[in-house]
């Protein structure tokens, strides 16, 4: 029988345990490797962008859930700043607006992103699972799950270089999202790590934080499994209704 330790790690050991999950980050997923090596077709690249939209949409809601679950005013005050990052101070500004510019830069219409027609069912389940996790777990675990951002800046920077090299048909205006996000992610993730190290101090809390970060790595990789699988999307109401024989039940 394996014994789970009841002795908390030191701050340094705990940070090393969190960094230890680096290998499970989505940068090494086969789809990302292919995307960065120039092996994706334009429709595949568009599928990645249209599916990531669903993740971007979830970010403000999961941050609001973390705030709702947190009893500490100083953390709530600080986390509130993150609510504006995707939504922006007004219409047409912020991360979501930048993502729509990216979508157009790769040849998608705004409408087909907004109506989520390309969102794969696996992406929907993975992202909804992440939101549910942040809504139902202690706030410290929601914060720990955001630590994938520690691994994201280099990956995002490599993405921009790879796309510019291999997909020169992309309108450069589309890179604004990553240009804004890379410095923000460096700053946010350093702060997120401090919050986790400060507030997860018992062996149990530290174990839960490591497991939250592992879960988030699985969420991100599951999204890519679904994007890699193909263009089949989740059944919409319209698609379900199309299966009903004409006149049936009417
Ligand atoms: O493009 C990427 O590879 C990537 C990864 C991640 C991540 O690792 O969670 C985020 C983002 N981008 C991102 O743009 C973003 O706003 C973001 C917020 C969060 C989070 O968990 O709070 N992760 C990420």
Coordinates of C-alpha atoms and ligand atoms in Angstrom, one line a residue:
X1 CA 0.0 0.0 0.0
X2 CA 1.4 3.4 -0.9
X3 CA 1.5 5.9 2.0
X4 CA 0.5 9.5 1.2
X5 CA 2.8 11.9 3.1
X6 CA 1.2 14.1 5.7
X7 CA 4.3 16.3 5.8
X8 CA 4.1 19.5 3.7
X9 CA 6.8 20.2 1.2
X10 CA 8.9 23.3 1.6
X11 CA 8.1 26.2 -0.7
X12 CA 10.9 25.3 -3.0
X13 CA 10.0 21.6 -3.1
X14 CA 6.3 22.4 -3.7
X15 CA 7.3 24.8 -6.6
X16 CA 9.4 22.0 -8.0
X17 CA 6.5 19.5 -7.8
X18 CA 4.3 22.0 -9.8
X19 CA 7.0 22.6 -12.4
X20 CA 7.4 18.9 -12.6
X21 CA 4.2 18.7 -14.6
X22 CA 5.9 20.6 -17.4
X23 CA 6.1 17.5 -19.5
X24 CA 2.3 17.1 -19.5
X25 CA 1.7 20.6 -21.0
X26 CA 0.0 20.6 -24.4
X27 CA 3.0 22.0 -26.3
X28 CA 4.1 18.3 -26.9
X29 CA 0.7 17.1 -28.0
X30 CA 1.0 15.6 -31.6
X31 CA -1.4 18.2 -33.0
X32 CA 0.6 21.1 -31.7
X33 CA 3.8 19.5 -33.0
X34 CA 2.2 19.2 -36.4
X35 CA 0.8 22.7 -36.2
X36 CA 4.2 24.1 -35.4
X37 CA 6.1 22.1 -38.0
X38 CA 3.9 23.4 -40.9
X39 CA 2.1 20.1 -41.4
X40 CA -1.5 21.5 -40.9
X41 CA -3.8 22.4 -43.8
X42 CA -5.6 25.8 -43.8
X43 CA -8.9 24.1 -42.7
X44 CA -7.0 22.3 -39.8
X45 CA -5.5 25.6 -38.6
X46 CA -8.9 27.2 -38.8
X47 CA -10.4 24.4 -36.8
X48 CA -7.8 25.0 -34.0
X49 CA -8.7 28.7 -33.9
X50 CA -12.4 28.1 -34.0
X51 CA -12.2 25.5 -31.2
X52 CA -9.9 27.7 -29.0
X53 CA -12.6 30.3 -29.1
X54 CA -14.7 28.1 -26.8
X55 CA -11.8 28.0 -24.3
X56 CA -11.4 31.8 -24.5
X57 CA -15.1 32.2 -23.8
X58 CA -14.8 30.2 -20.6
X59 CA -11.8 32.1 -19.1
X60 CA -13.8 35.1 -17.6
X61 CA -16.4 32.7 -16.2
X62 CA -13.9 30.4 -14.5
X63 CA -12.1 33.5 -13.1
X64 CA -15.4 34.8 -11.8
X65 CA -16.0 31.3 -10.2
X66 CA -12.7 31.5 -8.4
X67 CA -13.6 34.9 -7.0
X68 CA -17.0 33.7 -6.0
X69 CA -15.4 30.8 -4.0
X70 CA -12.7 32.9 -2.4
X71 CA -13.3 34.4 1.1
X72 CA -10.1 36.6 1.0
X73 CA -10.7 40.2 -0.1
X74 CA -7.1 40.8 -1.1
X75 CA -7.2 37.8 -3.5
X76 CA -10.6 38.7 -4.8
X77 CA -9.5 42.3 -5.5
X78 CA -6.4 41.1 -7.4
X79 CA -8.2 38.4 -9.3
X80 CA -10.9 40.9 -10.4
X81 CA -8.4 42.5 -12.8
X82 CA -8.3 39.2 -14.7
X83 CA -12.0 39.4 -15.4
X84 CA -11.4 42.3 -17.9
X85 CA -8.6 40.6 -19.8
X86 CA -10.8 38.6 -22.2
X87 CA -14.0 40.7 -22.2
X88 CA -12.1 44.1 -22.5
X89 CA -13.2 47.4 -21.0
X90 CA -15.7 47.8 -23.8
X91 CA -17.0 46.1 -27.0
X92 CA -14.3 45.5 -29.5
X93 CA -11.4 45.4 -27.0
X94 CA -9.7 42.7 -25.0
X95 CA -8.7 39.1 -25.6
X96 CA -12.0 37.9 -27.1
X97 CA -11.9 40.8 -29.6
X98 CA -8.3 40.0 -30.5
X99 CA -9.2 36.3 -30.9
X100 CA -11.9 37.3 -33.5
X101 CA -9.2 39.3 -35.4
X102 CA -7.1 36.1 -35.4
X103 CA -10.1 34.1 -36.6
X104 CA -10.5 36.5 -39.6
X105 CA -6.8 36.5 -40.2
X106 CA -6.9 32.8 -40.8
X107 CA -9.9 33.0 -43.1
X108 CA -12.9 32.4 -40.8
X109 CA -16.0 34.5 -40.8
X110 CA -16.8 36.1 -37.4
X111 CA -20.3 34.5 -37.6
X112 CA -19.0 30.9 -37.9
X113 CA -16.9 31.4 -34.8
X114 CA -19.6 33.1 -32.7
X115 CA -22.2 30.4 -33.5
X116 CA -19.7 27.7 -32.4
X117 CA -20.5 25.5 -35.4
X118 CA -16.9 24.2 -35.5
X119 CA -16.6 23.4 -31.8
X120 CA -15.9 19.7 -31.4
X121 CA -17.8 17.9 -28.8
X122 CA -14.6 16.8 -27.0
X123 CA -13.6 20.5 -26.8
X124 CA -17.0 21.4 -25.4
X125 CA -16.8 18.7 -22.7
X126 CA -13.2 19.5 -21.8
X127 CA -13.8 23.2 -21.4
X128 CA -17.1 22.7 -19.6
X129 CA -15.3 20.3 -17.3
X130 CA -12.7 23.0 -16.5
X131 CA -15.4 25.6 -15.8
X132 CA -17.2 23.1 -13.5
X133 CA -14.0 22.3 -11.7
X134 CA -13.4 26.0 -10.9
X135 CA -17.1 26.4 -9.8
X136 CA -17.1 23.4 -7.5
X137 CA -13.5 23.0 -6.1
X138 CA -11.9 25.3 -3.4
X139 CA -10.6 28.5 -4.9
X140 CA -7.0 27.5 -4.3
X141 CA -7.5 24.6 -6.7
X142 CA -9.0 26.8 -9.4
X143 CA -6.0 29.1 -9.1
X144 CA -3.5 26.2 -9.2
X145 CA -5.2 25.0 -12.4
X146 CA -4.3 28.3 -14.1
X147 CA -0.7 27.5 -13.6
X148 CA -0.5 26.0 -17.1
X149 CA 0.2 29.6 -17.9
X150 CA 3.7 29.2 -16.5
X151 CA 4.4 27.0 -19.4
X152 CA 2.5 29.0 -22.1
X153 CA 4.7 32.1 -22.9
X154 CA 7.5 30.2 -24.7
X155 CA 5.0 28.0 -26.4
X156 CA 3.0 31.0 -27.7
X157 CA 6.2 32.8 -28.8
X158 CA 7.3 29.6 -30.7
X159 CA 3.8 29.4 -32.3
X160 CA 4.0 32.9 -33.7
X161 CA 7.5 32.2 -35.2
X162 CA 6.3 28.9 -36.6
X163 CA 3.1 30.3 -38.1
X164 CA 4.9 33.2 -39.7
X165 CA 7.4 30.7 -41.2
X166 CA 5.0 28.0 -42.4
X167 CA 1.7 29.7 -43.0
X168 CA 2.5 33.0 -44.7
X169 CA -1.0 33.3 -45.9
X170 CA -2.2 34.3 -42.4
X171 CA -2.8 38.1 -42.1
X172 CA -0.2 39.4 -39.6
X173 CA -2.9 41.5 -37.9
X174 CA -4.0 38.2 -36.4
X175 CA -0.9 38.0 -34.1
X176 CA -2.1 40.8 -31.9
X177 CA -3.7 38.3 -29.5
X178 CA -0.4 36.6 -28.8
X179 CA 1.6 39.9 -28.7
X180 CA -0.7 41.1 -25.9
X181 CA -1.0 37.8 -24.2
X182 CA 2.7 36.7 -24.0
X183 CA 3.8 39.5 -21.5
X184 CA 0.6 39.2 -19.6
X185 CA 1.0 35.5 -19.2
X186 CA 4.5 35.9 -17.9
X187 CA 3.3 38.4 -15.3
X188 CA 0.1 36.6 -14.4
X189 CA 1.7 33.2 -14.0
X190 CA 4.5 34.5 -11.7
X191 CA 1.8 36.0 -9.5
X192 CA -0.4 32.9 -9.7
X193 CA 2.5 30.8 -8.5
X194 CA 3.1 33.1 -5.5
X195 CA -0.6 32.8 -4.6
X196 CA -0.5 29.0 -4.7
X197 CA 2.7 28.8 -2.8
X198 CA 1.4 31.2 -0.1
X199 CA -2.0 29.6 0.3
X200 CA -1.4 25.9 -0.2
X201 CA 0.6 25.1 2.9
X202 CA -0.6 21.7 4.2
X203 CA 0.4 18.4 2.6
X204 CA -3.3 18.0 1.6
X205 CA -3.6 21.4 0.0
X206 CA -0.4 21.0 -1.9
X207 CA -1.4 17.6 -3.2
X208 CA -4.8 19.1 -4.3
X209 CA -2.9 21.9 -6.1
X210 CA -0.6 19.5 -8.0
X211 CA -3.6 17.4 -8.9
X212 CA -5.5 20.5 -10.1
X213 CA -2.6 21.4 -12.4
X214 CA -2.4 17.9 -13.7
X215 CA -6.2 18.0 -14.4
X216 CA -5.8 21.2 -16.3
X217 CA -3.0 19.7 -18.5
X218 CA -5.5 16.9 -19.3
X219 CA -8.2 19.5 -20.2
X220 CA -5.8 21.2 -22.7
X221 CA -4.6 17.9 -24.2
X222 CA -8.2 16.6 -24.4
X223 CA -9.1 19.7 -26.4
X224 CA -6.3 18.9 -28.9
X225 CA -7.3 15.2 -29.1
X226 CA -10.8 16.5 -30.2
X227 CA -9.4 19.0 -32.7
X228 CA -7.0 16.4 -34.1
X229 CA -9.8 13.8 -34.5
X230 CA -11.5 15.7 -37.2
X231 CA -14.1 18.2 -38.3
X232 CA -17.1 16.3 -36.8
X233 CA -18.8 18.7 -34.4
X234 CA -21.3 18.1 -31.5
X235 CA -24.9 17.6 -32.5
X236 CA -26.7 21.0 -32.6
X237 CA -30.4 21.3 -32.2
X238 CA -30.7 22.0 -35.9
X239 CA -28.8 18.8 -36.7
X240 CA -31.0 16.8 -34.4
X241 CA -34.1 18.2 -35.9
X242 CA -32.9 17.3 -39.4
X243 CA -32.9 13.7 -38.3
X244 CA -36.7 13.8 -37.5
X245 CA -38.7 12.5 -40.6
X246 CA -40.7 15.3 -42.2
X247 CA -44.1 15.6 -40.5
X248 CA -43.3 13.2 -37.6
X249 CA -44.8 14.4 -34.3
X250 CA -46.0 17.6 -35.8
Ligands
LIG1 O1 -2.2 29.8 -26.4 C1 -1.9 29.1 -25.5 O2 -1.1 28.1 -25.6 C2 -2.5 29.4 -24.2 C3 -2.4 28.5 -23.1 C4 -3.0 28.9 -21.9 C5 -2.9 27.9 -20.8 O3 -1.8 27.3 -20.8 O4 -3.8 27.7 -20.0 C6 -3.7 30.1 -21.8 C7 -3.7 30.9 -23.0 N1 -3.1 30.6 -24.1 C8 -4.4 32.2 -22.9 O5 -4.3 32.9 -24.0 C9 -5.1 32.6 -21.8 O6 -5.6 33.7 -21.8 C10 -5.1 31.8 -20.7 C11 -5.7 31.9 -19.4 C12 -5.4 30.7 -18.8 C13 -5.9 30.4 -17.4 O7 -5.9 29.2 -17.2 O8 -6.3 31.2 -16.7 N2 -4.7 29.9 -19.5 C14 -4.4 30.5 -20.7

